[in-house]
Amino acid sequence: MKLTPEQTEKLRRQLARLANIEDGFYAKKFGGANLGYDDPQADFEALPFTNKDELRDVYPLGIAAAPEEKIVRIHSSSGTTGTPIIIPYTQKDVDDWAIQFKRCYEMAGITNTDRIQVTPGYGLWTAGIGFQLGAELLGAMVVPMGPGNTDKQLKMMEDLKSTVICATSSFALLLAEEIEKRGIKDKIHLTKGVIGSERWGDKMRRRIANELGVKLFDIYGLTEIYGPGIGMSCEHECGMHCWDDYCYFEIIDPKTGKNVPDGEFGELVITTLEKEGAPLIRYCTHDLTRIIPGECECGSPYTRIDTLIGRTDDMVKVKGVNIYPGQLEDVLRDIEGVSSEYQVMIDHLNGKDIMTLFFELELGYSKHDVENAVRAAIKSRIGLTVEPKSVSIGELPRSEKKTARVFDNRY
Ligand code: ZN
């Protein structure tokens, strides 16, 4: 996907502004580079990438590109280890985020008569407040729950007749299972679910959709850019439309750093076009996806990226084969009797890599037959021999956070 003339102009303005910030992050990094008029695309693709570690290195506010009096808020990435990343926002950044988030709801057909139960967390993390701002701009009623407290979530859902649930896929699954267990499905009024764009398989999607009785939509975003809300799936469920008047989306080969043609998988790299507080140029997301070529049936002109297939850093090499959890999920979802939850353990025993694949077996299936089917399918489709181990439904951990599925015990 090449830069449009509008995107090129926005970038020129942004780069010129960044070059003039005394001691600024990009003034130092790019030495005042801008896009020429002969081949702006080539000039842009020659700019170095921006990585998470660089943002950590300038903790806390070294990325700020607006004067103190214009900064109204910060958010921070949820980083589990080491120094967090702080992203400052101006009022325009906050407003622009809400505009994009409102578009997401509209893409899903959500209106001002909906009641939106927000379960992602509030606070330093961008999630909850983004869901809330977009919903308020839309004019819908927000039920601002934040995460956890299943009893209260279900009570509010019943009493306030929430029509939309916003959640991570693991928390949506947990709520769906609880509704099923308590037999209260007829008291639930949900029609739509907006699910954070972690990698999740079709099988899990179908379970959540069936048990909650909702149509599901994927929302995309990351704290470093605005937060969730920079892209959203439409009713045709073919990737996520991304708001390319606010950001420019590239896909690169994570090994070579070169752009790949539309349609090919690689790492998503994002450049903000409008941001004031913390503009980012060629920011490496580590998310693996592709740009879907062609027009969507819904008629939306916005660029589509495919459902994420994993993270560049999730990639593990076992017996010389590169594996992404997303590939395993794709294989598992086609096998009858395998539920949506799985976990991978990689060990090194007697000089050999051993990959054990735990999965939940659906009721009424033979353990032996399904394990054999899993072994054969992974051998033929990924080229790797695994040790399949089935467990009962509910035995693998569910969590309200993004669930870690791959445990590499070799190092
Ligand atoms: Zn569409």
GROMACS .gro file of C-alpha atoms and ligand atoms in nm:
model
  412
    1MET     CA    1   0.000   0.000   0.000
    2LYS     CA    2   0.172   0.320  -0.121
    3LEU     CA    3   0.142   0.660   0.044
    4THR     CA    4  -0.148   0.862  -0.097
    5PRO     CA    5  -0.087   1.229  -0.184
    6GLU     CA    6  -0.285   1.332   0.128
    7GLN     CA    7  -0.079   1.101   0.351
    8THR     CA    8   0.245   1.230   0.194
    9GLU     CA    9   0.146   1.590   0.267
   10LYS     CA   10   0.055   1.510   0.628
   11LEU     CA   11   0.387   1.331   0.670
   12ARG     CA   12   0.585   1.621   0.526
   13ARG     CA   13   0.419   1.858   0.771
   14GLN     CA   14   0.479   1.623   1.060
   15LEU     CA   15   0.844   1.555   0.975
   16ALA     CA   16   0.912   1.927   0.932
   17ARG     CA   17   0.760   1.997   1.273
   18LEU     CA   18   0.954   1.716   1.440
   19ALA     CA   19   1.282   1.833   1.287
   20ASN     CA   20   1.236   2.169   1.457
   21ILE     CA   21   1.185   2.043   1.810
   22GLU     CA   22   1.500   2.127   1.996
   23ASP     CA   23   1.653   1.813   2.144
   24GLY     CA   24   1.345   1.621   2.021
   25PHE     CA   25   1.346   1.243   1.981
   26TYR     CA   26   1.309   1.253   1.600
   27ALA     CA   27   1.519   1.567   1.548
   28LYS     CA   28   1.805   1.362   1.692
   29LYS     CA   29   1.710   1.032   1.530
   30PHE     CA   30   1.646   1.160   1.175
   31GLY     CA   31   1.873   1.466   1.175
   32GLY     CA   32   1.596   1.673   1.015
   33ALA     CA   33   1.509   1.433   0.731
   34ASN     CA   34   1.199   1.504   0.521
   35LEU     CA   35   1.041   1.358   0.208
   36GLY     CA   36   1.163   1.489  -0.126
   37TYR     CA   37   0.940   1.547  -0.431
   38ASP     CA   38   1.098   1.299  -0.674
   39ASP     CA   39   1.018   0.978  -0.491
   40PRO     CA   40   0.864   1.045  -0.149
   41GLN     CA   41   0.780   0.675  -0.109
   42ALA     CA   42   1.147   0.578  -0.140
   43ASP     CA   43   1.250   0.859   0.094
   44PHE     CA   44   0.997   0.740   0.347
   45GLU     CA   45   1.102   0.375   0.323
   46ALA     CA   46   1.463   0.484   0.379
   47LEU     CA   47   1.374   0.628   0.722
   48PRO     CA   48   1.483   0.405   1.010
   49PHE     CA   49   1.222   0.215   1.210
   50THR     CA   50   1.119   0.312   1.562
   51ASN     CA   51   1.131   0.034   1.820
   52LYS     CA   52   0.978  -0.022   2.159
   53ASP     CA   53   1.321  -0.020   2.325
   54GLU     CA   54   1.392   0.332   2.198
   55LEU     CA   55   1.071   0.450   2.364
   56ARG     CA   56   1.177   0.279   2.686
   57ASP     CA   57   1.517   0.446   2.666
   58VAL     CA   58   1.360   0.794   2.673
   59TYR     CA   59   1.134   0.714   2.972
   60PRO     CA   60   0.947   0.899   3.106
   61LEU     CA   61   0.867   1.186   2.867
   62GLY     CA   62   1.150   1.193   2.614
   63ILE     CA   63   0.913   1.115   2.327
   64ALA     CA   64   0.698   1.425   2.395
   65ALA     CA   65   0.668   1.644   2.084
   66ALA     CA   66   0.431   1.907   2.220
   67PRO     CA   67   0.490   2.175   2.483
   68GLU     CA   68   0.398   2.097   2.843
   69GLU     CA   69   0.090   2.324   2.840
   70LYS     CA   70  -0.064   2.123   2.554
   71ILE     CA   71  -0.022   1.780   2.713
   72VAL     CA   72  -0.345   1.677   2.886
   73ARG     CA   73  -0.285   1.311   2.969
   74ILE     CA   74  -0.045   1.021   2.954
   75HIS     CA   75  -0.098   0.650   2.899
   76SER     CA   76   0.147   0.373   2.956
   77SER     CA   77   0.201   0.040   2.791
   78SER     CA   78   0.125  -0.260   3.008
   79GLY     CA   79   0.481  -0.394   2.973
   80THR     CA   80   0.523  -0.678   3.218
   81THR     CA   81   0.898  -0.645   3.245
   82GLY     CA   82   1.134  -0.353   3.276
   83THR     CA   83   1.068   0.013   3.216
   84PRO     CA   84   0.721   0.102   3.085
   85ILE     CA   85   0.661   0.327   2.785
   86ILE     CA   86   0.486   0.658   2.850
   87ILE     CA   87   0.285   0.819   2.573
   88PRO     CA   88   0.172   1.182   2.621
   89TYR     CA   89  -0.152   1.303   2.455
   90THR     CA   90  -0.268   1.652   2.363
   91GLN     CA   91  -0.639   1.739   2.362
   92LYS     CA   92  -0.638   1.694   1.983
   93ASP     CA   93  -0.490   1.344   2.025
   94VAL     CA   94  -0.764   1.253   2.274
   95ASP     CA   95  -1.034   1.396   2.044
   96ASP     CA   96  -0.890   1.222   1.737
   97TRP     CA   97  -0.884   0.893   1.923
   98ALA     CA   98  -1.252   0.933   2.017
   99ILE     CA   99  -1.342   1.011   1.654
  100GLN     CA  100  -1.167   0.694   1.538
  101PHE     CA  101  -1.328   0.488   1.811
  102LYS     CA  102  -1.674   0.621   1.719
  103ARG     CA  103  -1.606   0.504   1.362
  104CYS     CA  104  -1.529   0.159   1.500
  105TYR     CA  105  -1.867   0.136   1.671
  106GLU     CA  106  -2.039   0.266   1.358
  107MET     CA  107  -1.855   0.007   1.147
  108ALA     CA  108  -2.024  -0.254   1.371
  109GLY     CA  109  -2.366  -0.094   1.336
  110ILE     CA  110  -2.367   0.017   1.700
  111THR     CA  111  -2.579   0.330   1.761
  112ASN     CA  112  -2.672   0.582   2.028
  113THR     CA  113  -2.951   0.353   2.149
  114ASP     CA  114  -2.703   0.081   2.245
  115ARG     CA  115  -2.582   0.018   2.598
  116ILE     CA  116  -2.214  -0.061   2.599
  117GLN     CA  117  -2.060  -0.261   2.884
  118VAL     CA  118  -1.686  -0.185   2.894
  119THR     CA  119  -1.478  -0.456   3.065
  120PRO     CA  120  -1.121  -0.368   2.958
  121GLY     CA  121  -0.921  -0.192   3.231
  122TYR     CA  122  -0.918   0.181   3.303
  123GLY     CA  123  -0.619   0.385   3.416
  124LEU     CA  124  -0.269   0.392   3.277
  125TRP     CA  125  -0.360   0.137   3.016
  126THR     CA  126  -0.545   0.286   2.717
  127ALA     CA  127  -0.817   0.031   2.679
  128GLY     CA  128  -1.116   0.117   2.899
  129ILE     CA  129  -1.113   0.492   2.857
  130GLY     CA  130  -1.088   0.462   2.478
  131PHE     CA  131  -1.395   0.238   2.463
  132GLN     CA  132  -1.573   0.490   2.684
  133LEU     CA  133  -1.476   0.808   2.493
  134GLY     CA  134  -1.581   0.664   2.158
  135ALA     CA  135  -1.913   0.542   2.299
  136GLU     CA  136  -1.988   0.879   2.456
  137LEU     CA  137  -1.907   1.060   2.131
  138LEU     CA  138  -2.146   0.820   1.960
  139GLY     CA  139  -2.410   0.900   2.222
  140ALA     CA  140  -2.448   0.545   2.353
  141MET     CA  141  -2.486   0.467   2.724
  142VAL     CA  142  -2.166   0.333   2.879
  143VAL     CA  143  -2.160   0.084   3.164
  144PRO     CA  144  -1.797   0.137   3.274
  145MET     CA  145  -1.720  -0.189   3.456
  146GLY     CA  146  -1.351  -0.244   3.400
  147PRO     CA  147  -1.220  -0.600   3.433
  148GLY     CA  148  -1.300  -0.878   3.677
  149ASN     CA  149  -1.583  -0.928   3.926
  150THR     CA  150  -1.789  -1.172   3.723
  151ASP     CA  151  -2.092  -1.157   3.957
  152LYS     CA  152  -2.125  -0.783   3.922
  153GLN     CA  153  -2.060  -0.795   3.547
  154LEU     CA  154  -2.348  -1.039   3.502
  155LYS     CA  155  -2.580  -0.846   3.736
  156MET     CA  156  -2.521  -0.521   3.545
  157MET     CA  157  -2.557  -0.702   3.215
  158GLU     CA  158  -2.899  -0.834   3.324
  159ASP     CA  159  -3.034  -0.530   3.508
  160LEU     CA  160  -2.914  -0.264   3.264
  161LYS     CA  161  -2.986  -0.481   2.961
  162SER     CA  162  -2.644  -0.415   2.806
  163THR     CA  163  -2.657  -0.472   2.430
  164VAL     CA  164  -2.284  -0.454   2.355
  165ILE     CA  165  -1.997  -0.616   2.544
  166CYS     CA  166  -1.639  -0.491   2.498
  167ALA     CA  167  -1.380  -0.741   2.622
  168THR     CA  168  -1.068  -0.940   2.554
  169SER     CA  169  -1.145  -1.275   2.395
  170SER     CA  170  -1.041  -1.464   2.709
  171PHE     CA  171  -1.268  -1.256   2.932
  172ALA     CA  172  -1.556  -1.284   2.684
  173LEU     CA  173  -1.510  -1.661   2.691
  174LEU     CA  174  -1.507  -1.663   3.070
  175LEU     CA  175  -1.833  -1.461   3.079
  176ALA     CA  176  -1.990  -1.683   2.813
  177GLU     CA  177  -1.907  -1.997   3.011
  178GLU     CA  178  -2.043  -1.842   3.330
  179ILE     CA  179  -2.370  -1.744   3.162
  180GLU     CA  180  -2.404  -2.097   3.032
  181LYS     CA  181  -2.325  -2.249   3.374
  182ARG     CA  182  -2.577  -2.027   3.555
  183GLY     CA  183  -2.844  -2.083   3.290
  184ILE     CA  184  -2.919  -1.712   3.256
  185LYS     CA  185  -2.888  -1.677   2.881
  186ASP     CA  186  -3.252  -1.567   2.843
  187LYS     CA  187  -3.187  -1.273   3.077
  188ILE     CA  188  -2.897  -1.143   2.868
  189HIS     CA  189  -2.973  -0.882   2.599
  190LEU     CA  190  -2.635  -0.868   2.425
  191THR     CA  191  -2.640  -0.847   2.045
  192LYS     CA  192  -2.280  -0.751   1.969
  193GLY     CA  193  -1.934  -0.807   2.109
  194VAL     CA  194  -1.631  -0.586   2.043
  195ILE     CA  195  -1.323  -0.794   2.108
  196GLY     CA  196  -0.965  -0.672   2.146
  197SER     CA  197  -0.750  -0.789   1.863
  198GLU     CA  198  -0.528  -1.047   2.025
  199ARG     CA  199  -0.480  -1.359   1.821
  200TRP     CA  200  -0.779  -1.587   1.863
  201GLY     CA  201  -0.906  -1.872   1.657
  202ASP     CA  202  -1.234  -1.916   1.473
  203LYS     CA  203  -1.331  -2.194   1.707
  204MET     CA  204  -1.307  -1.970   2.014
  205ARG     CA  205  -1.492  -1.701   1.819
  206ARG     CA  206  -1.776  -1.939   1.739
  207ARG     CA  207  -1.800  -2.051   2.101
  208ILE     CA  208  -1.819  -1.696   2.234
  209ALA     CA  209  -2.063  -1.592   1.961
  210ASN     CA  210  -2.290  -1.892   2.022
  211GLU     CA  211  -2.285  -1.889   2.399
  212LEU     CA  212  -2.333  -1.512   2.428
  213GLY     CA  213  -2.568  -1.502   2.130
  214VAL     CA  214  -2.382  -1.210   1.975
  215LYS     CA  215  -2.219  -1.099   1.651
  216LEU     CA  216  -1.848  -1.041   1.717
  217PHE     CA  217  -1.626  -0.763   1.586
  218ASP     CA  218  -1.246  -0.735   1.615
  219ILE     CA  219  -1.097  -0.404   1.718
  220TYR     CA  220  -0.731  -0.318   1.666
  221GLY     CA  221  -0.491  -0.078   1.831
  222LEU     CA  222  -0.195  -0.037   2.063
  223THR     CA  223  -0.111   0.205   2.340
  224GLU     CA  224   0.190   0.348   2.157
  225ILE     CA  225  -0.027   0.468   1.868
  226TYR     CA  226  -0.361   0.582   2.021
  227GLY     CA  227  -0.485   0.269   2.191
  228PRO     CA  228  -0.757   0.035   2.066
  229GLY     CA  229  -0.977   0.191   1.798
  230ILE     CA  230  -0.744   0.250   1.503
  231GLY     CA  231  -0.911  -0.033   1.309
  232MET     CA  232  -1.223  -0.249   1.322
  233SER     CA  233  -1.374  -0.544   1.139
  234CYS     CA  234  -1.700  -0.496   0.947
  235GLU     CA  235  -1.999  -0.729   0.915
  236HIS     CA  236  -1.819  -0.924   0.641
  237GLU     CA  237  -1.554  -1.047   0.887
  238CYS     CA  238  -1.261  -1.011   0.650
  239GLY     CA  239  -0.987  -0.843   0.846
  240MET     CA  240  -1.005  -0.496   1.002
  241HIS     CA  241  -1.055  -0.163   0.830
  242CYS     CA  242  -0.788   0.081   0.950
  243TRP     CA  243  -0.833   0.457   0.960
  244ASP     CA  244  -0.561   0.554   0.716
  245ASP     CA  245  -0.635   0.926   0.739
  246TYR     CA  246  -0.485   0.905   1.092
  247CYS     CA  247  -0.213   0.645   1.040
  248TYR     CA  248  -0.013   0.494   0.756
  249PHE     CA  249   0.013   0.114   0.761
  250GLU     CA  250   0.303  -0.084   0.613
  251ILE     CA  251   0.387  -0.453   0.618
  252ILE     CA  252   0.754  -0.545   0.627
  253ASP     CA  253   0.956  -0.861   0.630
  254PRO     CA  254   1.078  -0.865   0.993
  255LYS     CA  255   1.409  -1.022   0.886
  256THR     CA  256   1.505  -0.786   0.601
  257GLY     CA  257   1.311  -0.473   0.701
  258LYS     CA  258   1.186  -0.439   0.341
  259ASN     CA  259   0.824  -0.376   0.250
  260VAL     CA  260   0.639  -0.683   0.120
  261PRO     CA  261   0.372  -0.670  -0.152
  262ASP     CA  262   0.008  -0.630  -0.045
  263GLY     CA  263  -0.139  -0.969   0.038
  264GLU     CA  264   0.182  -1.109   0.189
  265PHE     CA  265   0.220  -1.165   0.563
  266GLY     CA  266   0.477  -0.975   0.763
  267GLU     CA  267   0.516  -0.733   1.050
  268LEU     CA  268   0.278  -0.437   1.076
  269VAL     CA  269   0.457  -0.101   1.096
  270ILE     CA  270   0.254   0.212   1.175
  271THR     CA  271   0.323   0.582   1.124
  272THR     CA  272   0.096   0.840   1.284
  273LEU     CA  273  -0.014   1.124   1.056
  274GLU     CA  274  -0.197   1.355   1.294
  275LYS     CA  275  -0.052   1.298   1.638
  276GLU     CA  276   0.088   1.588   1.838
  277GLY     CA  277   0.186   1.453   2.180
  278ALA     CA  278   0.389   1.153   2.068
  279PRO     CA  279   0.404   1.113   1.690
  280LEU     CA  280   0.567   0.786   1.585
  281ILE     CA  281   0.734   0.723   1.252
  282ARG     CA  282   0.761   0.365   1.123
  283TYR     CA  283   0.682   0.210   1.460
  284CYS     CA  284   0.734  -0.167   1.468
  285THR     CA  285   0.426  -0.328   1.626
  286HIS     CA  286   0.560  -0.687   1.622
  287ASP     CA  287   0.210  -0.790   1.509
  288LEU     CA  288   0.204  -1.029   1.216
  289THR     CA  289  -0.063  -0.967   0.957
  290ARG     CA  290  -0.102  -0.863   0.594
  291ILE     CA  291  -0.279  -0.597   0.393
  292ILE     CA  292  -0.583  -0.747   0.223
  293PRO     CA  293  -0.582  -0.629  -0.138
  294GLY     CA  294  -0.899  -0.521  -0.318
  295GLU     CA  295  -1.222  -0.367  -0.203
  296CYS     CA  296  -1.437  -0.491   0.079
  297GLU     CA  297  -1.797  -0.591   0.011
  298CYS     CA  298  -1.911  -0.338   0.268
  299GLY     CA  299  -1.788  -0.059   0.039
  300SER     CA  300  -1.564   0.103   0.302
  301PRO     CA  301  -1.261   0.261   0.132
  302TYR     CA  302  -1.036   0.212   0.436
  303THR     CA  303  -0.735  -0.022   0.411
  304ARG     CA  304  -0.790  -0.368   0.556
  305ILE     CA  305  -0.538  -0.562   0.761
  306ASP     CA  306  -0.601  -0.932   0.820
  307THR     CA  307  -0.676  -1.088   1.157
  308LEU     CA  308  -0.344  -1.105   1.343
  309ILE     CA  309  -0.166  -1.439   1.307
  310GLY     CA  310   0.070  -1.379   1.598
  311ARG     CA  311   0.362  -1.170   1.720
  312THR     CA  312   0.708  -1.164   1.571
  313ASP     CA  313   0.840  -1.241   1.919
  314ASP     CA  314   0.603  -1.541   1.963
  315MET     CA  315   0.786  -1.713   1.683
  316VAL     CA  316   0.964  -2.017   1.815
  317LYS     CA  317   1.201  -2.242   1.632
  318VAL     CA  318   1.149  -2.609   1.705
  319LYS     CA  319   1.360  -2.871   1.529
  320GLY     CA  320   1.461  -2.605   1.279
  321VAL     CA  321   1.101  -2.509   1.190
  322ASN     CA  322   0.965  -2.156   1.254
  323ILE     CA  323   0.628  -2.175   1.428
  324TYR     CA  324   0.372  -1.912   1.518
  325PRO     CA  325   0.096  -1.999   1.766
  326GLY     CA  326  -0.150  -1.877   1.503
  327GLN     CA  327  -0.049  -2.158   1.270
  328LEU     CA  328  -0.117  -2.420   1.538
  329GLU     CA  329  -0.454  -2.263   1.603
  330ASP     CA  330  -0.541  -2.276   1.234
  331VAL     CA  331  -0.469  -2.649   1.230
  332LEU     CA  332  -0.648  -2.724   1.558
  333ARG     CA  333  -0.967  -2.547   1.465
  334ASP     CA  334  -1.024  -2.784   1.174
  335ILE     CA  335  -1.006  -3.095   1.392
  336GLU     CA  336  -1.330  -3.233   1.530
  337GLY     CA  337  -1.336  -3.285   1.903
  338VAL     CA  338  -1.073  -3.018   1.980
  339SER     CA  339  -1.200  -2.726   2.187
  340SER     CA  340  -1.065  -2.371   2.146
  341GLU     CA  341  -0.815  -2.375   2.434
  342TYR     CA  342  -0.463  -2.506   2.388
  343GLN     CA  343  -0.116  -2.471   2.532
  344VAL     CA  344   0.230  -2.557   2.405
  345MET     CA  345   0.531  -2.671   2.609
  346ILE     CA  346   0.869  -2.691   2.442
  347ASP     CA  347   1.143  -2.886   2.618
  348HIS     CA  348   1.488  -3.007   2.533
  349LEU     CA  349   1.541  -3.367   2.643
  350ASN     CA  350   1.826  -3.604   2.556
  351GLY     CA  351   1.954  -3.369   2.288
  352LYS     CA  352   1.615  -3.330   2.118
  353ASP     CA  353   1.344  -3.062   2.110
  354ILE     CA  354   1.012  -3.198   2.226
  355MET     CA  355   0.693  -3.003   2.168
  356THR     CA  356   0.396  -3.105   2.377
  357LEU     CA  357   0.061  -2.970   2.266
  358PHE     CA  358  -0.211  -2.968   2.530
  359PHE     CA  359  -0.568  -2.920   2.412
  360GLU     CA  360  -0.913  -2.955   2.562
  361LEU     CA  361  -1.113  -3.250   2.433
  362GLU     CA  362  -1.481  -3.194   2.369
  363LEU     CA  363  -1.724  -3.433   2.536
  364GLY     CA  364  -1.806  -3.756   2.356
  365TYR     CA  365  -1.481  -3.786   2.159
  366SER     CA  366  -1.215  -4.055   2.192
  367LYS     CA  367  -0.893  -3.923   2.344
  368HIS     CA  368  -0.685  -4.164   2.140
  369ASP     CA  369  -0.847  -4.084   1.804
  370VAL     CA  370  -0.836  -3.707   1.846
  371GLU     CA  371  -0.474  -3.711   1.963
  372ASN     CA  372  -0.378  -3.912   1.656
  373ALA     CA  373  -0.567  -3.671   1.433
  374VAL     CA  374  -0.385  -3.376   1.591
  375ARG     CA  375  -0.044  -3.540   1.546
  376ALA     CA  376  -0.112  -3.623   1.181
  377ALA     CA  377  -0.257  -3.281   1.095
  378ILE     CA  378   0.035  -3.089   1.244
  379LYS     CA  379   0.286  -3.319   1.077
  380SER     CA  380   0.127  -3.271   0.737
  381ARG     CA  381   0.050  -2.898   0.758
  382ILE     CA  382   0.346  -2.760   0.955
  383GLY     CA  383   0.596  -3.039   0.905
  384LEU     CA  384   0.658  -3.098   1.272
  385THR     CA  385   0.605  -3.395   1.502
  386VAL     CA  386   0.432  -3.298   1.827
  387GLU     CA  387   0.324  -3.489   2.137
  388PRO     CA  388  -0.052  -3.425   2.162
  389LYS     CA  389  -0.204  -3.446   2.512
  390SER     CA  390  -0.577  -3.401   2.555
  391VAL     CA  391  -0.727  -3.273   2.880
  392SER     CA  392  -1.088  -3.216   2.987
  393ILE     CA  393  -1.280  -2.898   2.909
  394GLY     CA  394  -1.194  -2.634   3.167
  395GLU     CA  395  -0.856  -2.780   3.266
  396LEU     CA  396  -0.640  -2.528   3.080
  397PRO     CA  397  -0.615  -2.186   3.244
  398ARG     CA  398  -0.843  -1.899   3.138
  399SER     CA  399  -0.743  -1.552   3.232
  400GLU     CA  400  -0.871  -1.199   3.205
  401LYS     CA  401  -0.542  -1.101   3.048
  402LYS     CA  402  -0.414  -1.212   2.714
  403THR     CA  403  -0.347  -1.578   2.769
  404ALA     CA  404   0.006  -1.700   2.726
  405ARG     CA  405  -0.004  -2.020   2.530
  406VAL     CA  406   0.355  -2.106   2.447
  407PHE     CA  407   0.604  -2.202   2.717
  408ASP     CA  408   0.956  -2.250   2.596
  409ASN     CA  409   1.143  -2.435   2.870
  410ARG     CA  410   1.459  -2.492   2.670
  411TYR     CA  411   1.659  -2.192   2.785
  412ZN      ZN  412  -1.570  -0.412   0.511
   0.00000   0.00000   0.00000
